CSV table of C-alpha atoms and ligand atoms in Angstrom, one decimal:
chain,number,residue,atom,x,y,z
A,1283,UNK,CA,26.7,-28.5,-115.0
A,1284,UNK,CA,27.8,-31.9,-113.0
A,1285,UNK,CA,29.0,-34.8,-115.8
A,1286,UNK,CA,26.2,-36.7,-114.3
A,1287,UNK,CA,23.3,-34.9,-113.8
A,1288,UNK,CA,19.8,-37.5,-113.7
A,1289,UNK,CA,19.2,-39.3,-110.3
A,1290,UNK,CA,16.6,-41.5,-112.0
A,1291,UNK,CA,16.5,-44.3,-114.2
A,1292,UNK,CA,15.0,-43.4,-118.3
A,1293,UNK,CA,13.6,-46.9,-118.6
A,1294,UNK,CA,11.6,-47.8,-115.1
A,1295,UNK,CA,12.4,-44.6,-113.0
A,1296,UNK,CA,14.5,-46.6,-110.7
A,1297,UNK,CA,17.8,-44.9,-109.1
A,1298,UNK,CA,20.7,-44.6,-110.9
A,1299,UNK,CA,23.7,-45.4,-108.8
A,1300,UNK,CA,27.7,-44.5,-110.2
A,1301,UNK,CA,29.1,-48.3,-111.5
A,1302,UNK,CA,32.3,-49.6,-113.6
A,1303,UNK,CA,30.6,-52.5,-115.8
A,1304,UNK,CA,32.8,-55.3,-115.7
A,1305,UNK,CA,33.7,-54.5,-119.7
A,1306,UNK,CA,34.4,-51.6,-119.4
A,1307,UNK,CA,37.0,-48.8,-118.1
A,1308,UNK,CA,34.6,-46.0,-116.3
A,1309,UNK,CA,32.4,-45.7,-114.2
A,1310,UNK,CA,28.7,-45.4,-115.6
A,1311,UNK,CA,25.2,-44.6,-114.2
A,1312,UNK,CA,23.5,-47.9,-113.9
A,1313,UNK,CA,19.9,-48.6,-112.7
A,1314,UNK,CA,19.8,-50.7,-109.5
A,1315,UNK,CA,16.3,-52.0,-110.3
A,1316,UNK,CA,16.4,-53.2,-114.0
A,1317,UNK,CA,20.4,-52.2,-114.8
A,1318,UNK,CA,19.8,-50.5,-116.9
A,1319,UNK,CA,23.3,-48.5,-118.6
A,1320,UNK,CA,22.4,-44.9,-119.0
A,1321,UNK,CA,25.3,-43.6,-121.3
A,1322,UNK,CA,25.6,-40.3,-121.8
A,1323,UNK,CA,27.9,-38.8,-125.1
A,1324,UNK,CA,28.1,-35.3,-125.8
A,1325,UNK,CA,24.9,-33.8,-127.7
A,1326,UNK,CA,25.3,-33.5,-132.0
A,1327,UNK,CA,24.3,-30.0,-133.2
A,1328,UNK,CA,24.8,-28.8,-136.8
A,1329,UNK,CA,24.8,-25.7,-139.2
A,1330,UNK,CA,25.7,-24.0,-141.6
A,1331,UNK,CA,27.7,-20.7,-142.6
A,1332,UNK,CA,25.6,-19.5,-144.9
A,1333,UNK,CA,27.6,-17.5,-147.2
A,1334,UNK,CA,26.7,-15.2,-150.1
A,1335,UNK,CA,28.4,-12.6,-152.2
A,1336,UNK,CA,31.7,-13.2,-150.1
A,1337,UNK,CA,29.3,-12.0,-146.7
A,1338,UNK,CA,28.7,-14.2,-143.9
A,1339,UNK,CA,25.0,-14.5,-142.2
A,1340,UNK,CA,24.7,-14.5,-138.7
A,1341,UNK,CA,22.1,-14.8,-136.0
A,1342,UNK,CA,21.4,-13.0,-133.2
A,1343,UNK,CA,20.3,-15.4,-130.2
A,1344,UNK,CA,17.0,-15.1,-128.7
A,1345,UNK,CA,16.9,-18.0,-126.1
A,1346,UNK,CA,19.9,-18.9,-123.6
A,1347,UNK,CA,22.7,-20.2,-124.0
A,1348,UNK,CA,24.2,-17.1,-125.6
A,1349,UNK,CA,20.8,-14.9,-125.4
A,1350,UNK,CA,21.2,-11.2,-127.2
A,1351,UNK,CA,24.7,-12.4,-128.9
A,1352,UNK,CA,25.6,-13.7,-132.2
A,1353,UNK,CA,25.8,-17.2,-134.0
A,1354,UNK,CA,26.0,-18.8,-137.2
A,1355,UNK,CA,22.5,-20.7,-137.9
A,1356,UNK,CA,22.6,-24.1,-135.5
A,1357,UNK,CA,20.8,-27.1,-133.8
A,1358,UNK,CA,20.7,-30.4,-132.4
A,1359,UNK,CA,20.3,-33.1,-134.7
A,1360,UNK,CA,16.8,-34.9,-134.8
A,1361,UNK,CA,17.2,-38.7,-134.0
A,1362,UNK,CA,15.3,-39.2,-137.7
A,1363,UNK,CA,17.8,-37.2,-139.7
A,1364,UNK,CA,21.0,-36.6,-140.6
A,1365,UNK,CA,23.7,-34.5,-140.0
A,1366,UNK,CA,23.2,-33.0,-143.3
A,1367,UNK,CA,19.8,-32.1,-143.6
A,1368,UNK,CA,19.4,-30.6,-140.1
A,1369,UNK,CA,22.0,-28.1,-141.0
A,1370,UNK,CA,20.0,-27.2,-143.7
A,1371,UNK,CA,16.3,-27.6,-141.6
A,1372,UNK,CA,18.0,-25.3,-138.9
A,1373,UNK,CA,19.5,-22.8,-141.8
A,1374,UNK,CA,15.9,-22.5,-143.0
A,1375,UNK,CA,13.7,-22.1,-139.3
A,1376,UNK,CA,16.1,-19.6,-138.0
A,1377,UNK,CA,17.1,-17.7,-141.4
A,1378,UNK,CA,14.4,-18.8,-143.7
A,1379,UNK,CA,17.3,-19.1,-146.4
A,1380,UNK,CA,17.8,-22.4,-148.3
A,1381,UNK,CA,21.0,-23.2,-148.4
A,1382,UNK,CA,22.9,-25.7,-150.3
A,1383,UNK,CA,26.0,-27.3,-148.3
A,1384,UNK,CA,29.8,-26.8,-150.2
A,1385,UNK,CA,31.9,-28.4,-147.7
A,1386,UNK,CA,32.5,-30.0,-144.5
A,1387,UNK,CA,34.1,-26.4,-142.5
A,1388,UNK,CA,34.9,-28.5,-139.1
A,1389,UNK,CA,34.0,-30.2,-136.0
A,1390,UNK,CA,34.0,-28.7,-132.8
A,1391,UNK,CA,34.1,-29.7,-129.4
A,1392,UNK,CA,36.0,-28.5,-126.1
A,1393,UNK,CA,36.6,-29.9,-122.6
A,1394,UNK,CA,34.1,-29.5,-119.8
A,1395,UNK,CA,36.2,-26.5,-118.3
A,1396,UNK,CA,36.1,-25.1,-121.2
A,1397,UNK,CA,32.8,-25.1,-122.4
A,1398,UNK,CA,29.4,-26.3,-120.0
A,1399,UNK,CA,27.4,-27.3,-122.7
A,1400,UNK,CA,28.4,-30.3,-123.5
A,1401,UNK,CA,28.0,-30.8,-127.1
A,1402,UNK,CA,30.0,-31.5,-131.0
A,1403,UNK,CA,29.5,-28.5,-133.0
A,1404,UNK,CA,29.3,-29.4,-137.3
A,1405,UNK,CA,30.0,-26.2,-139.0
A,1406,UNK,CA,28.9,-26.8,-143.1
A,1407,UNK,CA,29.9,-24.3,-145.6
A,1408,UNK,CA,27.2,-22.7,-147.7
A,1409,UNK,CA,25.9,-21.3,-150.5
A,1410,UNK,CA,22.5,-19.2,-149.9
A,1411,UNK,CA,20.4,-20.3,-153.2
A,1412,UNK,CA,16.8,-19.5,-152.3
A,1413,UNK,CA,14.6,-17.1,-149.6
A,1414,UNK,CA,15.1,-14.0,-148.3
A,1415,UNK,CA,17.3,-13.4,-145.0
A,1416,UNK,CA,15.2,-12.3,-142.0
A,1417,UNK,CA,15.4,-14.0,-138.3
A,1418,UNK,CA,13.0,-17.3,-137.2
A,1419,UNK,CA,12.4,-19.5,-134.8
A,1420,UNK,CA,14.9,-18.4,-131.7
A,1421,UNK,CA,16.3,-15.8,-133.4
A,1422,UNK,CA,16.2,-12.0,-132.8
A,1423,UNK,CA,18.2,-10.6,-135.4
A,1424,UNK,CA,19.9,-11.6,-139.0
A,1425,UNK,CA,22.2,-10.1,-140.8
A,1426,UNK,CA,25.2,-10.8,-143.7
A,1427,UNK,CA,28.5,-9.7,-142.2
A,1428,UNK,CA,31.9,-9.1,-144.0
A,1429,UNK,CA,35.2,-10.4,-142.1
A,1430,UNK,CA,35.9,-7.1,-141.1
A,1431,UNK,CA,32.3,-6.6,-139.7
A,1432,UNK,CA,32.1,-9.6,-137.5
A,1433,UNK,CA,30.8,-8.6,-134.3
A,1434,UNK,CA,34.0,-10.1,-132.3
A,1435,UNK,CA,32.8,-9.2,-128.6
A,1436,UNK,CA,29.3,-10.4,-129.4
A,1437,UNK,CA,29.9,-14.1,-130.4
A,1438,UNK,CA,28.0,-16.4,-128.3
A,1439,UNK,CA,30.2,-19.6,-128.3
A,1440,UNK,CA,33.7,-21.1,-128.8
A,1441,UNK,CA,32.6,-23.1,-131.1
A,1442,UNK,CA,31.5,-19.6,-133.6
A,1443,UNK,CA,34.5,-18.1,-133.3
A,1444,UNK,CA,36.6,-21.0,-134.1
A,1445,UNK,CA,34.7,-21.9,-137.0
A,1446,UNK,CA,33.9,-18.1,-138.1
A,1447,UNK,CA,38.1,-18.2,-138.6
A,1448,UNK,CA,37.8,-21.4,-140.3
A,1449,UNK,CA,35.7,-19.5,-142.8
A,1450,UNK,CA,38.2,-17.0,-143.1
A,1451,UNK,CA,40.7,-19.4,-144.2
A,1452,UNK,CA,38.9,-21.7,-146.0
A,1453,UNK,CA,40.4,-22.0,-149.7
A,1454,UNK,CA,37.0,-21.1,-151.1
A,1455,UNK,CA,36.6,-17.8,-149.3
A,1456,UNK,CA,37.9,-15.1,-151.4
A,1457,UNK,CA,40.8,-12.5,-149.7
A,1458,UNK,CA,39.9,-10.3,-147.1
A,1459,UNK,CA,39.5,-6.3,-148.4
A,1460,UNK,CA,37.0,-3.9,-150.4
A,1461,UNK,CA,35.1,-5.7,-153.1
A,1462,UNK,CA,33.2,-4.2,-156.3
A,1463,UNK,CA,29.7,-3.9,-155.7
B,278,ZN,ZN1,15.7,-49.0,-114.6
């Protein structure tokens, strides 16, 4: 995907032509009719990793990116709400668990060559407190996964796998092995 990928201006439809405003250090796509400055950040998604009995829930994508493989529970960010309760709104559509967030897990993002989506990734750490697990919205499949179980060659993103071993090594996660049942 080109960094700049609209030919037309939002605002009056004009076209968008590649400009360095006089404040600033880059170039940006500015409108030649009404000038208007299209700026263009990286996309906010959120989610959780829902976590209960010391097992991980995951998601099995339905739509692209990442169709057939696996994700924790994750969306953009509604311009009405906050980073915080669309974790939780996305957690519920695509898991229909209610979750309640335990901690801030980490913040992802990556380079263009790295990653074509060009989106920051919050990963929250949760505790499943209500519902009953089963896949919504995009979501094909949904099931709780031990560390050991983790379907390595099936994650969909960068941005999973990085915070799936965040998890792992987060202080409240207990140590890895056979548990009681
Ligand atoms: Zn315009």
């Amino acid at each position: 995907m080109p960094l700049y990928e609209f030919s037309h201006c939002p605002r009056c439809g004009g076209l968008l032509e590649l400009k360095r405003p006089p404040t600033e250090h880059r170039e940006r796509q500015i409108c030649r009719d009404c000038s208007f400055i299209f700026y263009q950040g990286l996309k906010v998604a959120a989610g959780t990793l829902p976590v209960r009995d010391g097992r991980l829930v995951l998601i099995r994508r339905g739509v692209e990116p990442g169709i057939g493989l696996w994700s924790f529970p994750c969306g953009y960010i509604e311009k009405d709400e906050t980073l915080e309760a669309g974790a939780v709104r996305e957690t519920l559509e695509e898991t229909h668990l209610e979750v309640r967030l335990t901690a801030l897990l980490g913040a992802y993002s990556y380079p263009p060559a790295l990653s074509d989506s060009r989106v920051a990734v919050l990963a929250y750490l949760a505790e499943v407190v209500g519902g009953e697990l089963s896949p919504g919205d995009d979501a094909t499949d949904a099931n709780y996964f031990s560390y050991e179980e983790i379907p390595w060659k099936e994650i969909a993103f960068r941005s999973t796998l990085d915070a799936i071993r965040d998890w792992r090594a987060h202080p409240a996660t207990p140590p890895s092995g056979p548990r009681p049942a």
